[in-house]
Tab-separated table of C-alpha atoms in Angstrom:
chain	number	residue	atom	x	y	z
A	243	HIS	CA	57.944	138.102	90.583
A	244	ASN	CA	56.679	135.019	89.932
A	245	ARG	CA	53.115	136.040	91.681
A	246	THR	CA	53.268	139.160	89.636
A	247	ILE	CA	53.701	137.514	86.319
A	248	VAL	CA	51.006	134.670	86.979
A	249	LEU	CA	48.384	137.621	87.396
A	250	ARG	CA	49.260	138.978	84.405
A	251	GLU	CA	48.571	135.987	82.870
A	252	GLU	CA	45.616	135.685	84.274
A	253	PHE	CA	44.320	138.953	84.018
A	254	ALA	CA	45.176	138.725	80.191
A	255	THR	CA	43.294	135.687	79.661
A	256	LEU	CA	40.037	136.934	80.999
A	257	GLN	CA	40.694	140.312	78.530
A	258	LEU	CA	41.573	137.976	75.182
A	259	ALA	CA	40.257	134.988	73.498
A	260	ASP	CA	41.623	131.586	74.399
A	261	GLY	CA	43.925	131.701	71.371
A	262	ASP	CA	45.508	135.110	72.098
A	263	ALA	CA	46.028	134.230	75.761
A	264	LEU	CA	47.923	130.953	74.877
A	265	GLU	CA	50.275	132.756	72.549
A	266	ILE	CA	50.511	135.254	75.419
A	267	VAL	CA	51.526	132.508	78.232
A	268	GLN	CA	53.781	130.890	76.201
A	269	PHE	CA	55.251	134.182	75.135
A	270	VAL	CA	55.909	135.044	78.785
A	271	GLY	CA	56.826	131.437	80.259
A	272	GLY	CA	59.419	130.928	77.236
A	273	GLY	CA	60.843	134.236	77.549
């Protein structure tokens, strides 16, 4: 499961801006 989450974070980072990506990483990491 951890690998899938990491891939999702990286994929989101590529699509969204740095600021938006940071929010997603924090949400996924905190949630």
